[in-house]
Coordinates of C-alpha atoms in Angstrom, one line a residue:
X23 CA -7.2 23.0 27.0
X24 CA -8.0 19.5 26.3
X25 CA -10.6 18.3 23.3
X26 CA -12.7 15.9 23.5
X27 CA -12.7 13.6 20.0
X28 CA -15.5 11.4 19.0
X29 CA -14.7 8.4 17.1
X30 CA -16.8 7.4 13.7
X31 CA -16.6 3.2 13.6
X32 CA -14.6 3.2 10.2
X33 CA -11.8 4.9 12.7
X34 CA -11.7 1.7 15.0
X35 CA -11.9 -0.5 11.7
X36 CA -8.7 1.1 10.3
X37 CA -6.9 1.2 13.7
X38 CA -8.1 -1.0 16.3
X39 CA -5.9 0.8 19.1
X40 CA -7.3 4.2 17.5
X41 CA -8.4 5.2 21.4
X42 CA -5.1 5.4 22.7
X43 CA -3.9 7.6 19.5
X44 CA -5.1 11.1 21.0
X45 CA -2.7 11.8 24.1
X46 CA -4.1 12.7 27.3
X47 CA -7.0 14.1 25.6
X48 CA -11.1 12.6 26.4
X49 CA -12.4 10.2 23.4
X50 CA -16.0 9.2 23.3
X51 CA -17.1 6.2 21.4
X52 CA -21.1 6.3 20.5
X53 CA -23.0 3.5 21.4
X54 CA -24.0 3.3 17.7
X55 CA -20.5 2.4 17.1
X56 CA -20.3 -0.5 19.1
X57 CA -23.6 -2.3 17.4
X58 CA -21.6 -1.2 13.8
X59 CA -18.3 -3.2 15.3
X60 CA -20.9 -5.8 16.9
X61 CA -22.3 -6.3 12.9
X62 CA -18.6 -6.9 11.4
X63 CA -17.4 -8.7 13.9
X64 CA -17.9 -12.5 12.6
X65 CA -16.2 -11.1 9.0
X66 CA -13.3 -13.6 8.0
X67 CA -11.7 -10.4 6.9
X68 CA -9.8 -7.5 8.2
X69 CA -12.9 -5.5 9.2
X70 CA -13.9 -8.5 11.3
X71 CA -10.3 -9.3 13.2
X72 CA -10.3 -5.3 14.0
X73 CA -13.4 -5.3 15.3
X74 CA -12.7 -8.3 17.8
X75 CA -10.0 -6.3 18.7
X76 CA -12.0 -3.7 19.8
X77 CA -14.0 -5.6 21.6
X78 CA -11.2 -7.2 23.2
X79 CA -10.0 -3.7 24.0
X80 CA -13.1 -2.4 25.1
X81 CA -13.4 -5.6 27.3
X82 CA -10.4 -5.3 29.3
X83 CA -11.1 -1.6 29.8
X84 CA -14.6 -2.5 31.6
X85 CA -12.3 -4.6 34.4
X86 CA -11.4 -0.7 35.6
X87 CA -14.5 0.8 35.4
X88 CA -17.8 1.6 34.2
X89 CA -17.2 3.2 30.2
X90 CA -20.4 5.1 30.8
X91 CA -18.9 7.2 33.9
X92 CA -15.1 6.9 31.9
X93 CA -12.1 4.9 32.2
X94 CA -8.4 6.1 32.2
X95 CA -6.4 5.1 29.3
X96 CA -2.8 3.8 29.8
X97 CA -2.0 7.3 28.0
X98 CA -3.6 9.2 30.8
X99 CA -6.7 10.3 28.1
X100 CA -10.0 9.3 29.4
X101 CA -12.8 6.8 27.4
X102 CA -16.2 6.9 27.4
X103 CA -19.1 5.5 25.6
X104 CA -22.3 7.8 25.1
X105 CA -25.6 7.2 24.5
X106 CA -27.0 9.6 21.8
X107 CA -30.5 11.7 22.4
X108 CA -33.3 9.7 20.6
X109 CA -34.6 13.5 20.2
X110 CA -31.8 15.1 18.8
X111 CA -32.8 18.4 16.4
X112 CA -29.7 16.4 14.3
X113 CA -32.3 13.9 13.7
X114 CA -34.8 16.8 12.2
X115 CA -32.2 18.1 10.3
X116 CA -31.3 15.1 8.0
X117 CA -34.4 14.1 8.6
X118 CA -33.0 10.7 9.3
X119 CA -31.8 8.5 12.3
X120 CA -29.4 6.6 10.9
X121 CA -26.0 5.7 12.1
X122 CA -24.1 8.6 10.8
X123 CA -26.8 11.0 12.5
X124 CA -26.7 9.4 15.4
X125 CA -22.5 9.8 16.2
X126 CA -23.1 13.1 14.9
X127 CA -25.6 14.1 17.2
X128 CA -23.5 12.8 20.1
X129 CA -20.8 14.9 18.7
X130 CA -23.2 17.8 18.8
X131 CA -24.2 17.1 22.3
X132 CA -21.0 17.1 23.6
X133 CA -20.3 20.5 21.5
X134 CA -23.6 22.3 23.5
X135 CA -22.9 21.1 26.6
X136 CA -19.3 20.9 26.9
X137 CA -18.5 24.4 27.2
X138 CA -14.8 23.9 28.8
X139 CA -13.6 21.6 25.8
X140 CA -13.4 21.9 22.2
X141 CA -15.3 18.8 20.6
X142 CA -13.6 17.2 17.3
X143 CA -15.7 14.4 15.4
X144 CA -13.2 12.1 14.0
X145 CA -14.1 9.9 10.8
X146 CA -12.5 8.4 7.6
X147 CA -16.0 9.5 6.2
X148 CA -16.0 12.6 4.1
X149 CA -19.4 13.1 3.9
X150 CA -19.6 12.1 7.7
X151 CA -17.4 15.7 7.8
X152 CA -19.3 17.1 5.5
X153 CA -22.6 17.0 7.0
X154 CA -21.1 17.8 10.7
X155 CA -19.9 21.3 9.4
X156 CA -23.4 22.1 8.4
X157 CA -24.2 21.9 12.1
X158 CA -21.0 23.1 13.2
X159 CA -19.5 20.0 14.6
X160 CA -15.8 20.0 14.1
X161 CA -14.4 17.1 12.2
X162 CA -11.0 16.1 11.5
X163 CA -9.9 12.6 9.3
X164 CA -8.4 10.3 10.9
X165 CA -4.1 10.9 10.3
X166 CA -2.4 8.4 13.0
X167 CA -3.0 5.7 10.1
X168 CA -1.3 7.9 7.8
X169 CA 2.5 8.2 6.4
X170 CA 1.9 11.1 4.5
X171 CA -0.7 14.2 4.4
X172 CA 0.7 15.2 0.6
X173 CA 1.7 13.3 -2.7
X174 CA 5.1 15.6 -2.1
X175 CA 6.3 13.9 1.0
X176 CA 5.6 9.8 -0.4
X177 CA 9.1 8.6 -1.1
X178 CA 9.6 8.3 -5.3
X179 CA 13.0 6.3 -4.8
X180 CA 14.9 8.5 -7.0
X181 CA 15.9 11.9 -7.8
X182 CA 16.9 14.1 -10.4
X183 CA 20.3 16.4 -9.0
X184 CA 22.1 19.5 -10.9
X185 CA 25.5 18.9 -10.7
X186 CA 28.6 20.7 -11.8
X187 CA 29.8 19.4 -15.0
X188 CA 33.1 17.7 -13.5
X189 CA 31.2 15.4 -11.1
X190 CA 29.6 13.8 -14.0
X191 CA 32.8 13.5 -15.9
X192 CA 34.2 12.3 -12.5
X193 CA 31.6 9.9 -12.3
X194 CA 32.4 8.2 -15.5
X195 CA 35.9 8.0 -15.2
X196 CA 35.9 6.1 -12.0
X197 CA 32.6 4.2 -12.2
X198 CA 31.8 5.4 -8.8
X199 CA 31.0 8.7 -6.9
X200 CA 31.3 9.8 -3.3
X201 CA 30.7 13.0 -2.0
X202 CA 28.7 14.1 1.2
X203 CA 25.9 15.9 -0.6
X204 CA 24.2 12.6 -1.1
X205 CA 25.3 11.2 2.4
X206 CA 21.4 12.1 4.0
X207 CA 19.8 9.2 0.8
X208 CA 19.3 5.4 2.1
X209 CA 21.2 3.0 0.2
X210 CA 19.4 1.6 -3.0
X211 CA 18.0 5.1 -3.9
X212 CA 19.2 6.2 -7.4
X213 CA 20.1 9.7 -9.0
X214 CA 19.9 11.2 -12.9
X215 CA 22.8 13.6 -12.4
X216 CA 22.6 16.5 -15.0
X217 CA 25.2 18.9 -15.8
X218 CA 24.5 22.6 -14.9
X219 CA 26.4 23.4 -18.3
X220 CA 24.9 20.8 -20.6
X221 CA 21.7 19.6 -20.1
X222 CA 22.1 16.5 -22.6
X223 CA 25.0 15.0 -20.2
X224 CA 23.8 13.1 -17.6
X225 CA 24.3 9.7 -15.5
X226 CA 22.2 7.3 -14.1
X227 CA 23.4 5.7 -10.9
X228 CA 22.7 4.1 -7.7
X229 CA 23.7 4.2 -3.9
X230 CA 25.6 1.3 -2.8
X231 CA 27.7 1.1 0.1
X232 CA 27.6 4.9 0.6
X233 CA 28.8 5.7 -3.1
X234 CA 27.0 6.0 -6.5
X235 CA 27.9 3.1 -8.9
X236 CA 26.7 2.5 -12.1
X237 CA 23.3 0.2 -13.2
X238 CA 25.5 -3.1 -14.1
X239 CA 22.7 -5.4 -13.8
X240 CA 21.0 -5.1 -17.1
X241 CA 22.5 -4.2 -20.3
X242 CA 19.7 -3.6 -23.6
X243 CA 21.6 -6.2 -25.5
X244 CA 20.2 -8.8 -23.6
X245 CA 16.5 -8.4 -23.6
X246 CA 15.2 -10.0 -19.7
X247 CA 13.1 -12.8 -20.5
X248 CA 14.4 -12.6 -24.1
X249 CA 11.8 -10.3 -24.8
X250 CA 11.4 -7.1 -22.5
X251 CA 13.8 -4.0 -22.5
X252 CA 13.1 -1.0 -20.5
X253 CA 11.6 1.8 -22.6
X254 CA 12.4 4.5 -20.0
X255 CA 15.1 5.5 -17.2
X256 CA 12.2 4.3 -14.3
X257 CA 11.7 0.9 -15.5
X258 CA 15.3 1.3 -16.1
X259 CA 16.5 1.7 -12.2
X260 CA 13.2 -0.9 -11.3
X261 CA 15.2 -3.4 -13.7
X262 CA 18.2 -3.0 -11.9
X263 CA 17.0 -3.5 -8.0
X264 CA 14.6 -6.3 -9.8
X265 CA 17.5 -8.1 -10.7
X266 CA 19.7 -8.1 -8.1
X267 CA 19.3 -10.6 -5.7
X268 CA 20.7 -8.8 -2.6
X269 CA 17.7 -6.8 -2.8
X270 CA 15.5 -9.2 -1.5
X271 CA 12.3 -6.8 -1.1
X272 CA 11.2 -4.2 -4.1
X273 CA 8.5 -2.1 -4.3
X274 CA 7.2 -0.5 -7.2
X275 CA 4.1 2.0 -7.5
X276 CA 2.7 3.5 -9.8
X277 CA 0.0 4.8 -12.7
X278 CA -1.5 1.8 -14.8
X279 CA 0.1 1.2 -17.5
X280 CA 3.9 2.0 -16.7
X281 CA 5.0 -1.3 -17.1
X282 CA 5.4 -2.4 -13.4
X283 CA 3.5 -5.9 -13.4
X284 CA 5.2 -6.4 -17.0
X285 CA 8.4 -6.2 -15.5
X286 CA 7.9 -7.8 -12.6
X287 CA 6.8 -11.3 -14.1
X288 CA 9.7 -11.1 -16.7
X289 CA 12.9 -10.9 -14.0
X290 CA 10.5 -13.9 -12.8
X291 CA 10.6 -16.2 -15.4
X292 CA 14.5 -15.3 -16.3
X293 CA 15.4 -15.5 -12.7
X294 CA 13.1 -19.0 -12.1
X295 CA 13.2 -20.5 -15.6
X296 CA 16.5 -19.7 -17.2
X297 CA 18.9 -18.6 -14.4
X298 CA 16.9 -21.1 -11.4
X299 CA 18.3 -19.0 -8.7
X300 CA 15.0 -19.6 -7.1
X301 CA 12.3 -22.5 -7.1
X302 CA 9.0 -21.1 -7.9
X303 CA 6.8 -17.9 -8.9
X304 CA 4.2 -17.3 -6.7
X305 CA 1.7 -14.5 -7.9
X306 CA -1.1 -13.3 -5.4
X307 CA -3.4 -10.2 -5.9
X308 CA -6.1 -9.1 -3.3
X309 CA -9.6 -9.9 -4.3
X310 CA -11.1 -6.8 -4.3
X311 CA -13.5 -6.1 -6.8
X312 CA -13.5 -3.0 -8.7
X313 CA -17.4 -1.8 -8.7
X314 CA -20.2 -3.9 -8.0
X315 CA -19.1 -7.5 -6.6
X316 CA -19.8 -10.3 -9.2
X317 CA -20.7 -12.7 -6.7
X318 CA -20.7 -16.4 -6.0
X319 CA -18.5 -17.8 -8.6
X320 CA -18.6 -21.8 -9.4
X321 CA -16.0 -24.5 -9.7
X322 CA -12.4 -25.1 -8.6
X323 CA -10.2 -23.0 -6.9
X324 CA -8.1 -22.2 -9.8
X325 CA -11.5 -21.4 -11.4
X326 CA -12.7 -19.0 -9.0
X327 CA -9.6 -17.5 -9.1
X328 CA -9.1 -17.0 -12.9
X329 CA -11.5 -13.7 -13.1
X330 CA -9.1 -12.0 -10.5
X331 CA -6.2 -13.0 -11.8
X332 CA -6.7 -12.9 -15.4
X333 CA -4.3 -9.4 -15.6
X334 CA -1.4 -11.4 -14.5
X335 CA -2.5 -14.3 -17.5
X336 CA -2.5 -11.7 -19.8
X337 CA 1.3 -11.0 -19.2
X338 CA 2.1 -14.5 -19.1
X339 CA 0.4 -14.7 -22.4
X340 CA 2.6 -11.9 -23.8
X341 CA 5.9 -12.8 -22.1
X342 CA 5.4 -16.5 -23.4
X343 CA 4.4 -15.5 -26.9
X344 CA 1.0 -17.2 -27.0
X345 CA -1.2 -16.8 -29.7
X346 CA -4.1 -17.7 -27.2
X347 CA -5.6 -18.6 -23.9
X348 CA -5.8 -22.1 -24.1
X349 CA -2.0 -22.1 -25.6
X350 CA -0.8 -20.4 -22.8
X351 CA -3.0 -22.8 -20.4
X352 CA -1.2 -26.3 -22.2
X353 CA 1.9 -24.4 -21.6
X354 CA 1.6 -23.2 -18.1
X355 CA 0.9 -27.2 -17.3
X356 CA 3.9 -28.4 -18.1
X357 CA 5.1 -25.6 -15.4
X358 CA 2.7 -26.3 -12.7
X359 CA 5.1 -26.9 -10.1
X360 CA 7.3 -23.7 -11.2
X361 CA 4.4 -20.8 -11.7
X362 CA 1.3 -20.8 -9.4
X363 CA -1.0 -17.8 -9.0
X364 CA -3.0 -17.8 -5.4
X365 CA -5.0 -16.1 -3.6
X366 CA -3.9 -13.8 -0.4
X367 CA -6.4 -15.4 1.6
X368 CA -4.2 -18.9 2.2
X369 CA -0.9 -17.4 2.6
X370 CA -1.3 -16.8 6.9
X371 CA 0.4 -19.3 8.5
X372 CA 2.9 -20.3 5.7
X373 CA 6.9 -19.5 5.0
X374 CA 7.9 -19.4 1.6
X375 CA 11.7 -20.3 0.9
X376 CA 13.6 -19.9 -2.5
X377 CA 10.6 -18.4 -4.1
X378 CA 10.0 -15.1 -6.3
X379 CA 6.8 -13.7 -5.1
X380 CA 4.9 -10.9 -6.7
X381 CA 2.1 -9.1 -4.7
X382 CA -0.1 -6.9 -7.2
X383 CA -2.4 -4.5 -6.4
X384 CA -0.6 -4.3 -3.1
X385 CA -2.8 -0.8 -2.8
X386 CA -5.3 -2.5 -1.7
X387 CA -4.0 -4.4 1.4
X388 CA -3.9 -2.8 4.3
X389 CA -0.9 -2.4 6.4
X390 CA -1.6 -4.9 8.6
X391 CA -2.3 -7.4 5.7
X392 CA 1.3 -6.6 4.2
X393 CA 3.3 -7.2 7.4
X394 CA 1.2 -10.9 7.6
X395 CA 2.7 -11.1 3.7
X396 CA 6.4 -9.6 4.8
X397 CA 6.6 -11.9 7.3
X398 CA 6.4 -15.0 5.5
X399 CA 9.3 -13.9 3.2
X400 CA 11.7 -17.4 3.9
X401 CA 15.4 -17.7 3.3
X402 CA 16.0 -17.0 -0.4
X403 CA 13.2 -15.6 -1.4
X404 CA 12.4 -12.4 -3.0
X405 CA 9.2 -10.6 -2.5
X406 CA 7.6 -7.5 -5.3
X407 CA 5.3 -5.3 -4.2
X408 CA 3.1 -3.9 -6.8
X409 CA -0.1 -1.3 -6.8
X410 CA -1.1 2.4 -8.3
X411 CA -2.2 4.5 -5.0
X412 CA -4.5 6.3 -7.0
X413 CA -6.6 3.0 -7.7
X414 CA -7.7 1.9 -4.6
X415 CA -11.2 -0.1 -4.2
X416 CA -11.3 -1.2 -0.6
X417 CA -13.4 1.6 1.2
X418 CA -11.2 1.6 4.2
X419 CA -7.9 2.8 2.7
X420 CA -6.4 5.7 0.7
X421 CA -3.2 7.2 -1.0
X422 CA -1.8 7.7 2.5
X423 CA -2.7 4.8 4.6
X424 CA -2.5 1.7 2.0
X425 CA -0.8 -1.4 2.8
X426 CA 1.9 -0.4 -0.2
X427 CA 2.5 3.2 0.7
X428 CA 2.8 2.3 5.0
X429 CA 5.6 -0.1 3.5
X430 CA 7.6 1.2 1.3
X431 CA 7.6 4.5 3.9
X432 CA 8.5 2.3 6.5
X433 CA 10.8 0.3 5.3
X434 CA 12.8 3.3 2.9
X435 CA 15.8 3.4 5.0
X436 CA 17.1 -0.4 5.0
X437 CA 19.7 -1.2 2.7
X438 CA 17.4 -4.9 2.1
X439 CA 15.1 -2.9 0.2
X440 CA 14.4 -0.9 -3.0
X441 CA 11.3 1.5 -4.5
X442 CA 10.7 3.1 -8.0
X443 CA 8.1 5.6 -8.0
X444 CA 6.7 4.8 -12.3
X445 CA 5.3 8.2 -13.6
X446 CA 5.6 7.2 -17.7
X447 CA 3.0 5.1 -19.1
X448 CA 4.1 2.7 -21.7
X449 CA 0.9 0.6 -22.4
X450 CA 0.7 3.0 -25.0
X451 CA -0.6 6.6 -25.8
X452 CA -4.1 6.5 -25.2
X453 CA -3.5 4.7 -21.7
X454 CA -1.1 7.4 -20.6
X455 CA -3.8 10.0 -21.9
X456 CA -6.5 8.7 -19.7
X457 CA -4.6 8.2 -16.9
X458 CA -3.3 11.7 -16.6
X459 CA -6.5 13.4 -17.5
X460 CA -9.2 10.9 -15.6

């Protein structure tokens, strides 16, 4: 039996091309919806480029038919876009007629009078769900955006194996391990191998080349940066695909406080300042405000940017040994060319050669907005994705369907790039307290 689904307008926000995403099945679109898109549809953002996209889609659609009778989808689904009943008992219900209520009610509509099909109301909304099961409207989220439907399946990068105690031994003798039980892992992914007799002996190693070989990149004798050594065996493995520069893409995730920004910025420097295997730093971060937006903020660019940026200034301050902010400012000067900090907004359009470039907060791009960054990735360069799925601000997105999590997913299986799931919090005890228990 077919279903007819009725789309919410945050479900055409996320995924423009959402109407084609439900097989040969019928998909309504409330008017309501199109006045939504029609309101977001100047937005320099995201929100606004999806919602010309609909339009666009829409458009081309009307060149086949009227979208009131229905149109065919390429799919073979059908589309149409319904009109909800001013006089809806949904109305008298929530006692409102708001938006919401108003794709709910065409969702209940369809549900009375569409006896022959089961009627689903799609949204990214919970409450949207929420408040169609008290009129028993089925509602489903939205999951074609998704990589994932459980914290389980989200690739960590690493994994912890039981052994027999001669493979370890094995292991160390030859600096190097093959052996078909770890044929099905993608290059770059690293194992703790622990002894089923002796839970003390264990080795730390990573794919290359179809064999496990041991973490030479980093030694704690010489501190990176001459100042940060890894205080656990995650930053231990991020160390090692951070500083190895046939890994040209690495993507680290994460609680706050586990070190990942840290680390990041000090493989920077060594690699930029000491070692000059590449040019520059470039350091971008999303500006998405956590809370209430502060508004309108005067001066330069660099100005305006400072508030949003001022987590990566605070590593910069500790990396360089500053006693203070305008110490690290004189400093950074005389590296002005070498370190720049920017804004996401200006990077379309550009390629970026010979550069280290560190994307934090990469949670809260969406998956569309990480390709753009990919994509600018020039010869030489080297691009670190940062972000904590669990700390996400931009109302559109979630654990499943961020910009960082749709990438490092996607990309898991290519031998060009590397992910460390961080799970210890080094910022200190407190930090690590509140971010398990809040």
């Amino acid at each position: 039996m077919k279903k007819t689904y009725v789309l919410d307008t945050n479900v055409l926000l996320s995924d423009p091309l959402a109407i084609y995403a439900f097989e040969d099945n019928n998909v309504v679109i409330p008017s309501v919806v199109l006045e939504e898109l029609d309101s977001k549809k100047k937005l320099p953002d995201e929100l606004g480029r999806n919602a010309r996209h609909v339009a666009r889609e829409l458009d081309a659609l009307r060149e086949i038919g009227k979208l009131h009778n229905g149109v065919l989808l390429r799919n073979g689904g059908n589309l149409v876009v319904k009109t909800h009943d001013s006089k809806s008992p949904i109305f008298e219900r929530f006692l409102d007629d708001k938006n919401d209520n108003a794709i709910i009610a065409v969702a209940f509509e369809l549900k009375e009078t569409s006896l022959d099909t089961q009627v689903v109301l799609i949204s990214k909304d919970v409450l949207v769900r929420v408040k169609a099961d008290t009129v028993s409207v089925n509602s489903e989220d939205y999951l074609n955006d998704k990589v994932a439907t459980s914290e389980d399946e989200l690739y960590k990068g690493y994994s912890t194996v039981s052994v027999p105690d001669e493979m370890v031994n094995r292991f160390y003798r030859n600096k190097s391990l093959r052996d078909k039980m770890f044929d099905s892992y993608p290059e770059n992914h690293f194992f703790i191998l622990k002894s089923e007799i002796n839970d003390s002996k264990s080795a730390v190693c990573r794919k290359l080349k179809g064999k496990l070989v041991p973490l030479y990149q980093y030694s704690t004798e010489n501190p990176i940066f001459g100042t940060i050594k890894h205080k656990n065996v995650e930053q231990m493995m991020a160390l090692d695909l951070l500083l190895d520069d046939n890994v040209p893409i690495v993507t680290l995730s994460g609680k706050a406080g586990t070190g990942k920004t840290l680390l990041a910025l000090a493989v920077s420097l060594q690699k930029t300042l000491d070692e000059q295997t590449y040019r520059k730093v470039l350091v971008g971060r999303p500006v998405v405000p956590m809370g209430k937006d502060i508004g309108y903020l005067p001066g330069e660019k660099d100005e305006k940017l400072r508030p949003w940026m001022q987590p990566i200034y605070d590593n910069l301050e500790y990396l360089f040994d500053c006693k203070d902010e305008d110490q690290l400012n004189k400093l950074l000067q005389g590296y002005e060319d070498i370190i720049k900090v920017e804004a996401l907004t200006y990077i379309r359009g550009r390629s970026i050669p010979n550069q280290w470039i560190i994307i934090d907060e990469a949670q809260n791009l969406s998956r569309h907005e990480v390709k753009t960054i990919a994509t600018r990735l020039g010869e030489g360069s080297k691009l670190v994705l940062l972000g904590d799925p669990f700390q996400i601000d931009s109302p559109y997105l979630d654990i499943y369907s961020n910009g960082l999590t749709h990438f490092t997913e996607a990309m898991k299986e290519q031998k060009e790039v590397g992910h460390i799931t961080f799970t210890k919090g080094e910022r200190s005890t407190i930090s690590q307290l509140c971010a398990d228990m809040l």
